[in-house]
Amino acid sequence: MRIAYLDRTVHETDGEPKPNGGVSTLSKSIDLQGSVETGDKTTIASKDFGGLYSTKPLALIKPAGSDDVSRVIKAASRIPRMTVAARGNGHSINGQAMTNGGLVIDMRSTEENHFRLLNINGSFFIDVSGGALWENVLTRCVSRFGLAPRSWTDYLSLTVGGTLSNAGVSGQAFRYGPQISNVTELEIITGKGDITVCSETRNPELFFGSLGGLGQFGIITRAMVKLQPAPDMVRWIRVVYTEFDEFTRDAEFLVSRDDGESFDYVEGFVFCNNDDPVNGWPSVPLDPVHGFNQGIIPQTGASVLYCLEVAFHYQKGDHPSTVDK
C-alpha cells in the first residue's frame, strides 16, 4: 500500500483540465523512460482494496525510476488543478491511492531498481526500492543472505514505501518497534519534484515527517532497512480464549518480558464465535493436528472469541528443551 497525494494551490481563474489536452501537455513536457497509459488501461488505478470509492484517473504512469517520478510531479505542477497520487499494491482503504482526473504513479514498476546489502560497522541493512513488496524482500534476504528485516506487517503483499508511509505494525513491534523505527535512510520525491535523501541527521524533518506521514511530504522511492539473522526454524502457536480479561492479561505479560524471556512474535486478534468462513473460526487457521474444536467452548462463551498468536525462533542446533520451554 502506498499513500501519497500531492496537490498544488490553484487560483479561481484556473480552468478545469481537459483529459486529452492534459495527457498531451504532459507527454510533451516530460521525457519518461517509463510509460504513460490511458483509457481502459487505467482501470486498475480506479479502485483500491477498501472499495469505498471508485474514481477514474487521467493517466496511469509507470515510471522507470526516481527521475521519472520527479519529472511527472514537476510537469503536473504546471497544469492547473492537476493532482498526483502514488499507488503501490492498491491496499489503501479510503481512496488515498487514487485521484479523480489526475495522475496515478504505479510504484510497482520500480521494484527492481534497488536491492543492495550493506554492512555498516557490523550491522546489516538492505537498500531497497519503495515499490518492492515486503514478501519479495523477505524471500530474497533470507535465500541470499540468511537475513531478514526485524519488523513486519501481517500481510506481506504490501510495498515498502506504502507501509513506511503508515507505520507497519505486527507481532514483532513489541520488541523492535514498528517498521518506521527500523529505517535509517529514505529517498523522497517531494511535492516540488525534488529528489531528496534524508535520515536522522540529514534532512531530519523530512525523514521523520515522511515516516508514518501518509504521503503528505512526498513519495518514498527508496529505503534502507535494518536486518537481523533469520532463524532456521519457527515454532508457531495459536491459543484461543473465551474471556477478554484472560486474553489481555496473557498478552500484556508476554510483551512486557525482557528479550530472551518471551516469544519473538506476539499478536492478538478477535474473531466471531461461529462457523462463518469469513469471520468465524474457519477463518482462523490452527495447527492441523489441533483443529478448532468448538465443542469445548464453555456455555458461557460469548459471541466473539480471542486469539493469541505467538512464535518462537530457534536454530537447528538448539536443544529440544530450549524449544519446548
mmCIF file of N, CA, C and O in Angstrom, residues 1-6 37 40-57 59-65 69 72-73 83-100 102-111 129-133 155 157-163 165-166 189 214-215 218-221:
data_model
loop_
_atom_site.group_PDB
_atom_site.id
_atom_site.type_symbol
_atom_site.label_atom_id
_atom_site.label_comp_id
_atom_site.label_asym_id
_atom_site.label_seq_id
_atom_site.Cartn_x
_atom_site.Cartn_y
_atom_site.Cartn_z
ATOM 1 N N MET A 1 0.852 -1.190 0.000
ATOM 2 C CA MET A 1 0.000 0.000 0.000
ATOM 3 C C MET A 1 0.879 1.228 0.000
ATOM 4 O O MET A 1 1.763 1.378 0.807
ATOM 5 N N ARG A 2 0.646 2.078 -0.936
ATOM 6 C CA ARG A 2 1.345 3.339 -0.969
ATOM 7 C C ARG A 2 0.332 4.449 -0.863
ATOM 8 O O ARG A 2 -0.644 4.489 -1.591
ATOM 9 N N ILE A 3 0.538 5.380 0.032
ATOM 10 C CA ILE A 3 -0.372 6.503 0.166
ATOM 11 C C ILE A 3 0.403 7.778 -0.119
ATOM 12 O O ILE A 3 1.375 8.068 0.551
ATOM 13 N N ALA A 4 -0.016 8.498 -1.126
ATOM 14 C CA ALA A 4 0.589 9.796 -1.421
ATOM 15 C C ALA A 4 -0.406 10.617 -2.208
ATOM 16 O O ALA A 4 -1.051 10.112 -3.121
ATOM 17 N N TYR A 5 -0.552 11.838 -1.840
ATOM 18 C CA TYR A 5 -1.465 12.719 -2.565
ATOM 19 C C TYR A 5 -0.827 14.081 -2.617
ATOM 20 O O TYR A 5 -0.626 14.724 -1.591
ATOM 21 N N LEU A 6 -0.469 14.507 -3.790
ATOM 22 C CA LEU A 6 0.229 15.774 -3.956
ATOM 23 C C LEU A 6 -0.657 16.713 -4.749
ATOM 24 O O LEU A 6 -1.083 16.405 -5.859
ATOM 25 N N GLU A 37 -0.053 5.357 -19.555
ATOM 26 C CA GLU A 37 -1.184 4.577 -20.049
ATOM 27 C C GLU A 37 -2.482 5.337 -19.794
ATOM 28 O O GLU A 37 -2.649 5.964 -18.744
ATOM 29 N N ASP A 40 -8.771 2.446 -21.053
ATOM 30 C CA ASP A 40 -9.107 1.242 -20.288
ATOM 31 C C ASP A 40 -7.935 0.730 -19.468
ATOM 32 O O ASP A 40 -8.128 0.003 -18.489
ATOM 33 N N LYS A 41 -6.712 1.081 -19.853
ATOM 34 C CA LYS A 41 -5.534 0.600 -19.130
ATOM 35 C C LYS A 41 -5.403 1.227 -17.741
ATOM 36 O O LYS A 41 -4.589 0.772 -16.938
ATOM 37 N N THR A 42 -6.190 2.250 -17.471
ATOM 38 C CA THR A 42 -6.131 2.890 -16.150
ATOM 39 C C THR A 42 -7.133 2.286 -15.170
ATOM 40 O O THR A 42 -7.217 2.726 -14.031
ATOM 41 N N THR A 43 -7.902 1.284 -15.601
ATOM 42 C CA THR A 43 -8.959 0.721 -14.759
ATOM 43 C C THR A 43 -8.443 0.247 -13.414
ATOM 44 O O THR A 43 -9.075 0.449 -12.373
ATOM 45 N N ILE A 44 -7.285 -0.385 -13.399
ATOM 46 C CA ILE A 44 -6.736 -0.918 -12.150
ATOM 47 C C ILE A 44 -6.488 0.194 -11.134
ATOM 48 O O ILE A 44 -6.545 -0.036 -9.919
ATOM 49 N N ALA A 45 -6.233 1.393 -11.614
ATOM 50 C CA ALA A 45 -5.948 2.518 -10.728
ATOM 51 C C ALA A 45 -7.203 3.275 -10.318
ATOM 52 O O ALA A 45 -7.110 4.279 -9.609
ATOM 53 N N SER A 46 -8.362 2.795 -10.717
ATOM 54 C CA SER A 46 -9.608 3.494 -10.388
ATOM 55 C C SER A 46 -10.263 2.950 -9.121
ATOM 56 O O SER A 46 -11.321 3.423 -8.717
ATOM 57 N N LYS A 47 -9.640 1.960 -8.482
ATOM 58 C CA LYS A 47 -10.187 1.395 -7.255
ATOM 59 C C LYS A 47 -9.044 0.880 -6.388
ATOM 60 O O LYS A 47 -7.914 0.704 -6.855
ATOM 61 N N ASP A 48 -9.351 0.642 -5.113
ATOM 62 C CA ASP A 48 -8.349 0.093 -4.213
ATOM 63 C C ASP A 48 -8.988 -0.954 -3.309
ATOM 64 O O ASP A 48 -10.167 -1.293 -3.456
ATOM 65 N N PHE A 49 -8.211 -1.460 -2.379
ATOM 66 C CA PHE A 49 -8.656 -2.567 -1.533
ATOM 67 C C PHE A 49 -9.886 -2.213 -0.707
ATOM 68 O O PHE A 49 -10.751 -3.055 -0.490
ATOM 69 N N GLY A 50 -9.971 -0.975 -0.256
ATOM 70 C CA GLY A 50 -11.084 -0.585 0.597
ATOM 71 C C GLY A 50 -12.425 -0.663 -0.095
ATOM 72 O O GLY A 50 -13.446 -0.960 0.527
ATOM 73 N N GLY A 51 -12.442 -0.406 -1.395
ATOM 74 C CA GLY A 51 -13.670 -0.489 -2.158
ATOM 75 C C GLY A 51 -14.706 0.560 -1.808
ATOM 76 O O GLY A 51 -15.869 0.448 -2.196
ATOM 77 N N LEU A 52 -14.309 1.602 -1.076
ATOM 78 C CA LEU A 52 -15.253 2.641 -0.669
ATOM 79 C C LEU A 52 -15.459 3.678 -1.769
ATOM 80 O O LEU A 52 -16.506 4.308 -1.840
ATOM 81 N N TYR A 53 -14.447 3.844 -2.600
ATOM 82 C CA TYR A 53 -14.525 4.845 -3.650
ATOM 83 C C TYR A 53 -14.043 4.244 -4.969
ATOM 84 O O TYR A 53 -13.270 3.290 -4.989
ATOM 85 N N SER A 54 -14.512 4.813 -6.045
ATOM 86 C CA SER A 54 -14.046 4.445 -7.377
ATOM 87 C C SER A 54 -13.972 5.728 -8.191
ATOM 88 O O SER A 54 -14.963 6.449 -8.316
ATOM 89 N N THR A 55 -12.817 6.025 -8.704
ATOM 90 C CA THR A 55 -12.642 7.267 -9.450
ATOM 91 C C THR A 55 -11.613 7.054 -10.541
ATOM 92 O O THR A 55 -10.604 6.366 -10.331
ATOM 93 N N LYS A 56 -11.851 7.593 -11.703
ATOM 94 C CA LYS A 56 -11.003 7.330 -12.862
ATOM 95 C C LYS A 56 -9.918 8.391 -13.004
ATOM 96 O O LYS A 56 -10.213 9.583 -13.064
ATOM 97 N N PRO A 57 -8.655 7.963 -13.078
ATOM 98 C CA PRO A 57 -7.581 8.939 -13.286
ATOM 99 C C PRO A 57 -7.474 9.342 -14.751
ATOM 100 O O PRO A 57 -8.016 8.669 -15.642
ATOM 101 N N ALA A 59 -4.498 9.460 -16.256
ATOM 102 C CA ALA A 59 -3.477 8.577 -16.814
ATOM 103 C C ALA A 59 -2.816 7.784 -15.695
ATOM 104 O O ALA A 59 -2.794 8.208 -14.533
ATOM 105 N N LEU A 60 -2.293 6.631 -16.070
ATOM 106 C CA LEU A 60 -1.524 5.783 -15.159
ATOM 107 C C LEU A 60 -0.077 5.824 -15.609
ATOM 108 O O LEU A 60 0.254 5.420 -16.724
ATOM 109 N N ILE A 61 0.784 6.328 -14.736
ATOM 110 C CA ILE A 61 2.204 6.456 -15.049
ATOM 111 C C ILE A 61 2.954 5.257 -14.491
ATOM 112 O O ILE A 61 2.802 4.913 -13.320
ATOM 113 N N LYS A 62 3.768 4.630 -15.330
ATOM 114 C CA LYS A 62 4.625 3.530 -14.878
ATOM 115 C C LYS A 62 6.076 3.982 -15.004
ATOM 116 O O LYS A 62 6.706 3.798 -16.050
ATOM 117 N N PRO A 63 6.600 4.577 -13.937
ATOM 118 C CA PRO A 63 7.945 5.160 -14.016
ATOM 119 C C PRO A 63 9.030 4.095 -14.061
ATOM 120 O O PRO A 63 8.871 2.993 -13.515
ATOM 121 N N ALA A 64 10.138 4.432 -14.696
ATOM 122 C CA ALA A 64 11.299 3.548 -14.713
ATOM 123 C C ALA A 64 12.148 3.739 -13.464
ATOM 124 O O ALA A 64 12.933 2.858 -13.106
ATOM 125 N N GLY A 65 11.994 4.884 -12.792
ATOM 126 C CA GLY A 65 12.796 5.153 -11.607
ATOM 127 C C GLY A 65 12.457 6.491 -10.999
ATOM 128 O O GLY A 65 11.469 7.147 -11.373
ATOM 129 N N VAL A 69 9.579 9.772 -11.679
ATOM 130 C CA VAL A 69 8.631 10.259 -10.677
ATOM 131 C C VAL A 69 8.798 11.765 -10.501
ATOM 132 O O VAL A 69 7.824 12.523 -10.440
ATOM 133 N N VAL A 72 7.335 13.665 -13.510
ATOM 134 C CA VAL A 72 5.874 13.674 -13.512
ATOM 135 C C VAL A 72 5.344 14.736 -12.553
ATOM 136 O O VAL A 72 4.428 15.499 -12.883
ATOM 137 N N ILE A 73 5.903 14.782 -11.351
ATOM 138 C CA ILE A 73 5.427 15.748 -10.355
ATOM 139 C C ILE A 73 5.699 17.178 -10.810
ATOM 140 O O ILE A 73 4.844 18.065 -10.677
ATOM 141 N N THR A 83 -3.634 16.783 -10.120
ATOM 142 C CA THR A 83 -3.224 16.123 -8.880
ATOM 143 C C THR A 83 -2.474 14.839 -9.197
ATOM 144 O O THR A 83 -2.607 14.255 -10.277
ATOM 145 N N VAL A 84 -1.687 14.378 -8.226
ATOM 146 C CA VAL A 84 -0.873 13.177 -8.385
ATOM 147 C C VAL A 84 -1.056 12.284 -7.165
ATOM 148 O O VAL A 84 -1.071 12.770 -6.027
ATOM 149 N N ALA A 85 -1.209 10.985 -7.382
ATOM 150 C CA ALA A 85 -1.281 10.019 -6.290
ATOM 151 C C ALA A 85 -0.349 8.857 -6.593
ATOM 152 O O ALA A 85 -0.273 8.409 -7.743
ATOM 153 N N ALA A 86 0.377 8.387 -5.600
ATOM 154 C CA ALA A 86 1.252 7.227 -5.766
ATOM 155 C C ALA A 86 0.500 5.970 -5.326
ATOM 156 O O ALA A 86 -0.172 5.962 -4.305
ATOM 157 N N ARG A 87 0.642 4.914 -6.104
ATOM 158 C CA ARG A 87 -0.034 3.646 -5.823
ATOM 159 C C ARG A 87 1.009 2.538 -5.754
ATOM 160 O O ARG A 87 1.860 2.402 -6.633
ATOM 161 N N GLY A 88 0.926 1.757 -4.657
ATOM 162 C CA GLY A 88 1.814 0.609 -4.537
ATOM 163 C C GLY A 88 1.091 -0.632 -5.020
ATOM 164 O O GLY A 88 0.941 -0.859 -6.212
ATOM 165 N N ASN A 89 0.570 -1.433 -4.086
ATOM 166 C CA ASN A 89 -0.192 -2.620 -4.474
ATOM 167 C C ASN A 89 -1.692 -2.407 -4.294
ATOM 168 O O ASN A 89 -2.469 -3.352 -4.253
ATOM 169 N N GLY A 90 -2.086 -1.135 -4.123
ATOM 170 C CA GLY A 90 -3.503 -0.799 -4.088
ATOM 171 C C GLY A 90 -4.234 -1.200 -2.834
ATOM 172 O O GLY A 90 -5.447 -1.411 -2.857
ATOM 173 N N HIS A 91 -3.537 -1.285 -1.696
ATOM 174 C CA HIS A 91 -4.190 -1.729 -0.464
ATOM 175 C C HIS A 91 -4.559 -0.580 0.467
ATOM 176 O O HIS A 91 -4.787 -0.803 1.657
ATOM 177 N N SER A 92 -4.632 0.624 -0.050
ATOM 178 C CA SER A 92 -5.191 1.704 0.759
ATOM 179 C C SER A 92 -6.684 1.448 0.910
ATOM 180 O O SER A 92 -7.295 0.739 0.112
ATOM 181 N N ILE A 93 -7.286 1.975 1.960
ATOM 182 C CA ILE A 93 -8.672 1.623 2.270
ATOM 183 C C ILE A 93 -9.635 2.783 2.119
ATOM 184 O O ILE A 93 -10.843 2.612 2.255
ATOM 185 N N ASN A 94 -9.136 3.968 1.820
ATOM 186 C CA ASN A 94 -10.021 5.133 1.789
ATOM 187 C C ASN A 94 -9.779 5.995 0.552
ATOM 188 O O ASN A 94 -10.022 7.190 0.571
ATOM 189 N N GLY A 95 -9.292 5.358 -0.505
ATOM 190 C CA GLY A 95 -9.088 6.085 -1.751
ATOM 191 C C GLY A 95 -7.834 6.913 -1.837
ATOM 192 O O GLY A 95 -7.672 7.710 -2.768
ATOM 193 N N GLN A 96 -6.884 6.715 -0.899
ATOM 194 C CA GLN A 96 -5.683 7.561 -0.890
ATOM 195 C C GLN A 96 -4.792 7.323 -2.111
ATOM 196 O O GLN A 96 -4.018 8.199 -2.487
ATOM 197 N N ALA A 97 -4.864 6.135 -2.706
ATOM 198 C CA ALA A 97 -4.008 5.821 -3.849
ATOM 199 C C ALA A 97 -4.671 6.143 -5.176
ATOM 200 O O ALA A 97 -4.204 5.708 -6.227
ATOM 201 N N MET A 98 -5.774 6.911 -5.145
ATOM 202 C CA MET A 98 -6.493 7.270 -6.360
ATOM 203 C C MET A 98 -6.571 8.786 -6.483
ATOM 204 O O MET A 98 -6.373 9.506 -5.515
ATOM 205 N N THR A 99 -6.870 9.245 -7.684
ATOM 206 C CA THR A 99 -7.086 10.660 -7.904
ATOM 207 C C THR A 99 -8.036 10.828 -9.069
ATOM 208 O O THR A 99 -7.889 10.165 -10.107
ATOM 209 N N ASN A 100 -9.023 11.685 -8.906
ATOM 210 C CA ASN A 100 -10.047 11.893 -9.923
ATOM 211 C C ASN A 100 -9.530 12.830 -11.014
ATOM 212 O O ASN A 100 -9.270 14.006 -10.771
ATOM 213 N N GLY A 102 -6.686 12.904 -12.310
ATOM 214 C CA GLY A 102 -5.281 13.244 -12.132
ATOM 215 C C GLY A 102 -4.374 12.119 -12.594
ATOM 216 O O GLY A 102 -4.756 11.271 -13.408
ATOM 217 N N LEU A 103 -3.158 12.103 -12.079
ATOM 218 C CA LEU A 103 -2.148 11.136 -12.483
ATOM 219 C C LEU A 103 -1.863 10.168 -11.340
ATOM 220 O O LEU A 103 -1.556 10.585 -10.224
ATOM 221 N N VAL A 104 -1.972 8.874 -11.606
ATOM 222 C CA VAL A 104 -1.614 7.845 -10.635
ATOM 223 C C VAL A 104 -0.262 7.267 -11.039
ATOM 224 O O VAL A 104 -0.081 6.829 -12.187
ATOM 225 N N ILE A 105 0.686 7.274 -10.115
ATOM 226 C CA ILE A 105 2.020 6.731 -10.377
ATOM 227 C C ILE A 105 2.087 5.311 -9.822
ATOM 228 O O ILE A 105 1.952 5.099 -8.615
ATOM 229 N N ASP A 106 2.272 4.351 -10.690
ATOM 230 C CA ASP A 106 2.345 2.940 -10.310
ATOM 231 C C ASP A 106 3.766 2.618 -9.841
ATOM 232 O O ASP A 106 4.664 2.361 -10.644
ATOM 233 N N MET A 107 3.966 2.610 -8.523
ATOM 234 C CA MET A 107 5.301 2.423 -7.975
ATOM 235 C C MET A 107 5.825 0.993 -8.102
ATOM 236 O O MET A 107 7.010 0.741 -7.958
ATOM 237 N N ARG A 108 4.928 0.056 -8.412
ATOM 238 C CA ARG A 108 5.368 -1.331 -8.558
ATOM 239 C C ARG A 108 6.344 -1.478 -9.724
ATOM 240 O O ARG A 108 7.143 -2.418 -9.752
ATOM 241 N N SER A 109 6.283 -0.573 -10.684
ATOM 242 C CA SER A 109 7.176 -0.675 -11.838
ATOM 243 C C SER A 109 8.629 -0.381 -11.469
ATOM 244 O O SER A 109 9.538 -0.615 -12.272
ATOM 245 N N THR A 110 8.877 0.105 -10.258
ATOM 246 C CA THR A 110 10.241 0.429 -9.831
ATOM 247 C C THR A 110 10.833 -0.619 -8.902
ATOM 248 O O THR A 110 11.907 -0.408 -8.338
ATOM 249 N N GLU A 111 10.146 -1.749 -8.721
ATOM 250 C CA GLU A 111 10.546 -2.729 -7.697
ATOM 251 C C GLU A 111 11.999 -3.173 -7.822
ATOM 252 O O GLU A 111 12.697 -3.338 -6.818
ATOM 253 N N SER A 129 13.969 -0.739 -3.066
ATOM 254 C CA SER A 129 13.045 0.185 -3.719
ATOM 255 C C SER A 129 11.762 0.344 -2.928
ATOM 256 O O SER A 129 11.252 -0.613 -2.333
ATOM 257 N N GLY A 130 11.206 1.559 -2.936
ATOM 258 C CA GLY A 130 9.938 1.798 -2.267
ATOM 259 C C GLY A 130 8.785 1.054 -2.910
ATOM 260 O O GLY A 130 7.762 0.808 -2.270
ATOM 261 N N GLY A 131 8.931 0.638 -4.162
ATOM 262 C CA GLY A 131 7.883 -0.094 -4.849
ATOM 263 C C GLY A 131 7.974 -1.593 -4.707
ATOM 264 O O GLY A 131 7.152 -2.321 -5.275
ATOM 265 N N ALA A 132 8.942 -2.095 -3.932
ATOM 266 C CA ALA A 132 9.097 -3.543 -3.736
ATOM 267 C C ALA A 132 8.081 -4.064 -2.733
ATOM 268 O O ALA A 132 7.734 -3.380 -1.774
ATOM 269 N N LEU A 133 7.612 -5.288 -2.941
ATOM 270 C CA LEU A 133 6.721 -5.936 -1.980
ATOM 271 C C LEU A 133 7.551 -6.540 -0.849
ATOM 272 O O LEU A 133 8.608 -7.138 -1.081
ATOM 273 N N TYR A 155 0.228 -8.720 6.671
ATOM 274 C CA TYR A 155 0.055 -9.051 5.260
ATOM 275 C C TYR A 155 1.260 -8.521 4.514
ATOM 276 O O TYR A 155 1.571 -7.333 4.587
ATOM 277 N N SER A 157 2.001 -8.657 1.115
ATOM 278 C CA SER A 157 1.891 -8.184 -0.269
ATOM 279 C C SER A 157 1.615 -6.681 -0.290
ATOM 280 O O SER A 157 0.698 -6.199 -0.960
ATOM 281 N N LEU A 158 2.414 -5.954 0.461
ATOM 282 C CA LEU A 158 2.353 -4.501 0.550
ATOM 283 C C LEU A 158 3.714 -3.950 0.169
ATOM 284 O O LEU A 158 4.735 -4.622 0.342
ATOM 285 N N THR A 159 3.743 -2.726 -0.330
ATOM 286 C CA THR A 159 5.014 -2.164 -0.737
ATOM 287 C C THR A 159 5.762 -1.549 0.442
ATOM 288 O O THR A 159 5.167 -1.126 1.429
ATOM 289 N N VAL A 160 7.064 -1.478 0.284
ATOM 290 C CA VAL A 160 7.925 -0.883 1.304
ATOM 291 C C VAL A 160 7.520 0.573 1.552
ATOM 292 O O VAL A 160 7.315 0.999 2.694
ATOM 293 N N GLY A 161 7.372 1.336 0.488
ATOM 294 C CA GLY A 161 7.010 2.738 0.646
ATOM 295 C C GLY A 161 5.638 2.917 1.247
ATOM 296 O O GLY A 161 5.397 3.864 1.998
ATOM 297 N N GLY A 162 4.723 1.998 0.935
ATOM 298 C CA GLY A 162 3.364 2.104 1.451
ATOM 299 C C GLY A 162 3.275 1.922 2.941
ATOM 300 O O GLY A 162 2.653 2.728 3.646
ATOM 301 N N THR A 163 3.919 0.881 3.468
ATOM 302 C CA THR A 163 3.824 0.655 4.913
ATOM 303 C C THR A 163 4.660 1.678 5.687
ATOM 304 O O THR A 163 4.287 2.072 6.791
ATOM 305 N N SER A 165 4.893 4.692 4.874
ATOM 306 C CA SER A 165 4.070 5.902 4.899
ATOM 307 C C SER A 165 2.990 5.817 5.959
ATOM 308 O O SER A 165 2.325 6.810 6.251
ATOM 309 N N ASN A 166 2.810 4.638 6.544
ATOM 310 C CA ASN A 166 1.821 4.443 7.603
ATOM 311 C C ASN A 166 2.518 4.198 8.936
ATOM 312 O O ASN A 166 2.664 5.098 9.730
ATOM 313 N N ILE A 189 10.715 11.826 -3.101
ATOM 314 C CA ILE A 189 10.422 12.799 -4.138
ATOM 315 C C ILE A 189 9.408 13.766 -3.539
ATOM 316 O O ILE A 189 8.286 13.388 -3.229
ATOM 317 N N LEU A 214 1.714 9.430 5.903
ATOM 318 C CA LEU A 214 0.596 9.214 4.971
ATOM 319 C C LEU A 214 0.815 9.885 3.623
ATOM 320 O O LEU A 214 -0.125 10.297 2.957
ATOM 321 N N GLY A 215 2.069 9.980 3.222
ATOM 322 C CA GLY A 215 2.377 10.519 1.904
ATOM 323 C C GLY A 215 2.240 12.007 1.762
ATOM 324 O O GLY A 215 2.331 12.532 0.651
ATOM 325 N N GLY A 218 5.714 13.635 0.462
ATOM 326 C CA GLY A 218 6.374 13.169 -0.745
ATOM 327 C C GLY A 218 6.208 11.679 -0.939
ATOM 328 O O GLY A 218 5.498 11.001 -0.182
ATOM 329 N N ILE A 219 6.862 11.159 -1.956
ATOM 330 C CA ILE A 219 6.763 9.747 -2.326
ATOM 331 C C ILE A 219 8.067 9.054 -1.973
ATOM 332 O O ILE A 219 9.150 9.485 -2.384
ATOM 333 N N ILE A 220 7.981 7.971 -1.215
ATOM 334 C CA ILE A 220 9.159 7.198 -0.819
ATOM 335 C C ILE A 220 9.569 6.293 -1.975
ATOM 336 O O ILE A 220 8.823 5.396 -2.369
ATOM 337 N N THR A 221 10.744 6.531 -2.532
ATOM 338 C CA THR A 221 11.218 5.730 -3.662
ATOM 339 C C THR A 221 12.329 4.759 -3.293
ATOM 340 O O THR A 221 12.650 3.854 -4.070
#
